[in-house]
Amino acid sequence: MPEQVEIFADAAEVAVATADRVEAVLRDASARGCECAIALSGGSTPALLFDELARRTAGGAQIPWGCARIFWGDERAVPPDHEDSNYRMARDRLLDPIGLAGDRIHRMPAERADRDEAAREYGRLLAEHLPASDGDPSWPVFDLILLGMGPDGHTASLFPNTQALEAESEIVSANYVPKFDVWRMTLTVPVLNAAREVVLMVSGESKAERIGDILGGRVPADSFPVQQIHPAGGDLRWMIDRAAAADLPMA
Ligand code: 6PG
């Protein structure tokens, strides 16, 4: 099942379905040596996922969080306590509520002035902790990468017409985003495509035109960054709500 598209009533149901995948991946890992590398995403849809996972854990769900090693798929160039920080959002809405902290949490230091060295160091960290891809040992393999998609078809911090999209040898790249005049840090396309599973959480009517373009076959396959995500040896799951799927014929 290399690529699957599922449509849900709303963003809350996308979060529930994605939380089911997080639980399943962690339980699978707990039976295979209890090492599970997960990359978290920023965005409002992933935030609902964090709330759902925190709620389940508080409610007594036996989720093997001890097997998780947490990374980020991308980060803004802001300090860890900044309101725009993807790390802060995950810490406040998931990691602190479930009591996960310490040396298995690996914040992406996108705010460092030596951004290229910081990106290289984070890439080395991934190479140290994750298995290498069978297809190409250059690429570390995540058990699960959680992603969102913007209305412009970006994912992680791989925005249209930005340098990181062209990265062929970097695991992690600093990325200047002209439309916002900001720096970001992001996993690169080859790393996303080395993953065992990628879940794309897409919700809201602002995404409908782009989803219609991409999943409705209205545009060439290389039109938007998110279209470059095709895990060669893994699964890609599009988890979409009805508002974002409004332009699809079957919606
Ligand atoms: C970020 C995210 C970004 C996000 C999308 C979708 O740092 O903002 O990595 O890729 O996932 O923009 O965000 P929404 O779910 O809020 O639309």
XYZ file of C-alpha atoms and ligand atoms in Angstrom:
268
model
C 0.000 0.000 0.000
C 2.579 2.606 -1.136
C 0.174 5.566 -1.304
C -3.251 5.889 0.278
C -5.748 8.755 0.390
C -8.312 8.836 3.187
C -10.949 11.538 3.590
C -12.359 12.412 7.012
C -15.211 14.596 8.211
C -13.015 17.320 9.697
C -9.579 18.156 11.082
C -10.396 16.530 14.423
C -11.041 13.226 12.634
C -7.772 13.631 10.707
C -6.059 13.986 14.082
C -7.780 10.849 15.418
C -6.775 8.778 12.390
C -3.189 10.054 12.525
C -3.019 9.359 16.252
C -4.052 5.784 15.463
C -1.029 5.550 13.126
C 1.324 6.986 15.758
C 0.078 4.437 18.282
C 0.393 1.583 15.772
C 3.949 2.541 14.772
C 5.024 2.814 18.419
C 3.437 -0.527 19.326
C 5.101 -2.172 16.322
C 8.439 -0.698 17.418
C 7.955 -1.888 20.994
C 7.782 -5.430 19.662
C 10.947 -4.892 17.562
C 13.491 -3.613 20.066
C 11.699 -0.452 21.193
C 13.423 2.105 18.999
C 11.097 4.380 17.033
C 12.247 7.574 15.306
C 9.410 10.020 14.704
C 9.649 13.449 13.048
C 7.045 15.954 14.227
C 5.572 18.774 12.189
C 4.380 22.291 12.902
C 1.011 23.639 11.862
C -2.540 23.758 13.180
C -3.492 20.271 11.978
C -0.531 18.592 13.681
C -1.408 20.585 16.821
C -4.760 18.790 16.958
C -2.880 15.494 16.686
C -0.743 16.407 19.699
C -3.859 17.233 21.711
C -5.429 13.900 20.741
C -2.329 11.909 21.707
C -2.049 13.775 25.016
C -5.737 13.115 25.701
C -5.365 9.389 24.999
C -2.279 9.115 27.189
C -3.981 10.981 30.053
C -6.965 8.691 29.609
C -4.831 5.630 30.273
C -3.991 4.444 26.754
C -0.898 2.265 26.983
C 1.166 4.002 24.277
C 4.855 2.912 24.444
C 6.270 6.448 24.456
C 9.483 5.109 25.990
C 10.352 3.673 22.562
C 10.016 7.051 20.859
C 12.978 9.168 19.791
C 11.556 12.541 18.769
C 12.901 14.796 16.019
C 11.420 17.566 13.916
C 10.766 17.648 10.187
C 11.314 21.377 10.146
C 11.672 24.400 12.371
C 11.483 28.136 12.241
C 14.590 30.244 12.952
C 13.333 31.245 16.389
C 14.333 30.343 19.978
C 12.689 27.295 21.591
C 10.294 29.386 23.685
C 9.159 31.607 20.811
C 5.453 31.445 19.998
C 6.295 30.385 16.419
C 8.525 27.491 17.489
C 7.409 24.048 16.291
C 9.380 22.615 19.202
C 7.487 24.773 21.726
C 4.125 23.749 20.279
C 5.010 20.044 20.541
C 6.514 20.491 24.009
C 3.472 22.347 25.343
C 0.770 20.224 23.692
C 2.333 16.763 23.658
C 5.737 16.180 25.231
C 5.140 17.894 28.583
C 1.580 16.520 28.970
C 2.798 12.939 28.360
C 5.954 13.445 30.430
C 8.406 12.824 27.588
C 11.648 14.766 27.983
C 15.384 14.349 28.119
C 17.904 12.942 25.703
C 15.384 11.253 23.406
C 13.997 14.632 22.357
C 16.106 16.281 19.650
C 15.118 19.888 18.973
C 16.111 21.272 15.579
C 18.305 24.359 16.356
C 17.125 26.488 13.446
C 17.790 29.728 15.291
C 21.574 29.287 15.307
C 23.443 31.985 13.382
C 25.733 29.308 11.902
C 22.689 27.822 10.256
C 24.501 25.641 7.713
C 26.700 24.064 10.408
C 23.629 23.587 12.609
C 21.903 21.793 9.725
C 24.944 19.577 9.178
C 25.073 18.751 12.896
C 21.392 17.802 12.947
C 21.971 15.630 9.913
C 24.848 13.895 11.700
C 22.584 13.376 14.711
C 20.036 11.648 12.498
C 22.740 9.490 10.912
C 23.928 8.537 14.410
C 20.532 7.521 15.799
C 18.617 6.188 12.786
C 19.319 3.170 10.577
C 20.651 3.867 7.090
C 18.420 3.317 4.099
C 18.901 -0.017 2.294
C 18.412 1.887 -0.946
C 21.122 4.488 -0.245
C 23.032 4.489 3.072
C 23.379 8.278 2.833
C 19.840 8.639 4.126
C 18.652 7.945 7.692
C 15.351 6.093 7.922
C 12.536 7.429 10.078
C 9.853 5.045 11.290
C 7.295 7.822 10.878
C 7.397 11.354 9.499
C 4.380 13.577 10.213
C 3.855 16.380 7.708
C 1.342 19.080 6.889
C 0.802 20.860 3.587
C 0.361 24.566 2.955
C -2.012 26.106 0.367
C 1.048 26.654 -1.859
C 1.846 22.958 -1.818
C 4.794 23.244 0.559
C 5.492 20.567 3.127
C 7.882 20.722 6.077
C 9.770 23.913 5.149
C 10.210 22.889 1.529
C 8.542 25.879 -0.094
C 8.128 26.344 -3.866
C 11.227 27.656 -5.659
C 13.464 27.478 -2.568
C 17.006 26.143 -2.427
C 16.355 23.231 -0.022
C 14.087 21.608 -2.620
C 17.137 20.998 -4.789
C 19.273 19.439 -2.008
C 20.782 16.184 -3.289
C 23.371 15.389 -0.592
C 22.173 17.144 2.562
C 20.069 15.323 5.168
C 18.977 18.637 6.691
C 19.128 22.061 5.065
C 18.767 25.657 6.146
C 16.274 27.260 3.784
C 15.573 30.936 3.074
C 11.884 31.515 2.254
C 11.583 34.778 0.260
C 7.774 34.966 0.472
C 8.057 35.369 4.253
C 11.604 36.796 4.319
C 12.525 34.203 6.939
C 15.008 31.360 7.412
C 13.814 27.865 8.181
C 15.508 24.479 8.703
C 14.075 21.352 7.100
C 14.576 17.693 6.323
C 15.314 17.309 2.632
C 13.304 15.374 0.058
C 15.599 12.309 -0.006
C 15.185 11.876 3.769
C 11.410 12.186 3.547
C 11.474 9.574 0.789
C 13.643 7.181 2.821
C 11.017 6.941 5.585
C 9.109 3.766 6.406
C 5.937 5.826 6.644
C 4.939 9.403 5.911
C 1.568 10.789 7.024
C 0.425 14.005 5.336
C -2.254 15.743 7.427
C -4.228 18.223 5.315
C -7.291 20.109 6.530
C -9.284 23.212 5.688
C -10.815 24.790 2.599
C -7.648 26.813 1.978
C -6.039 23.565 0.763
C -8.907 22.470 -1.522
C -7.583 23.957 -4.763
C -4.121 22.494 -4.213
C -5.468 19.059 -3.248
C -7.684 19.156 -6.319
C -4.629 20.057 -8.421
C -2.403 17.367 -6.943
C -4.693 14.424 -6.145
C -7.181 15.350 -8.839
C -4.464 15.153 -11.485
C -4.974 18.696 -12.719
C -1.280 19.614 -12.705
C 1.975 17.948 -13.808
C 3.595 15.709 -11.186
C 6.407 18.166 -10.476
C 4.312 21.283 -9.885
C 4.477 21.517 -6.076
C 6.976 20.448 -3.401
C 4.632 17.988 -1.697
C 4.438 16.037 -4.975
C 8.087 15.039 -4.522
C 7.149 12.911 -1.498
C 7.103 9.283 -2.613
C 8.768 7.021 -0.011
C 10.572 4.455 -2.169
C 10.359 1.684 0.403
C 7.624 3.039 2.598
C 4.016 4.138 2.812
C 2.540 7.566 2.102
C -0.810 8.249 3.743
C -2.777 11.351 2.818
C -5.127 12.101 5.734
C -7.467 14.800 4.380
C -10.616 16.388 5.726
C -13.699 16.977 3.609
C -13.075 20.725 3.332
C -9.622 20.151 1.849
C -11.004 17.433 -0.435
C -13.834 19.635 -1.776
C -12.289 19.867 -5.263
C -11.840 16.119 -5.614
C -14.455 14.337 -7.741
C -15.193 11.659 -5.137
C -15.503 14.074 -2.194
C 5.400 24.626 9.662
C 5.000 23.295 9.106
C 4.281 23.492 7.800
C 2.831 23.149 8.072
C 1.965 23.492 6.893
C 0.487 23.186 7.185
O 6.495 24.755 10.216
O 4.537 25.518 9.592
O 6.027 22.447 9.012
O 4.775 22.674 6.760
O 2.708 21.761 8.360
O 2.120 24.864 6.624
O 0.096 23.934 8.292
P -1.468 23.961 8.740
O -1.801 22.541 9.116
O -1.490 24.901 9.902
O -2.241 24.439 7.556
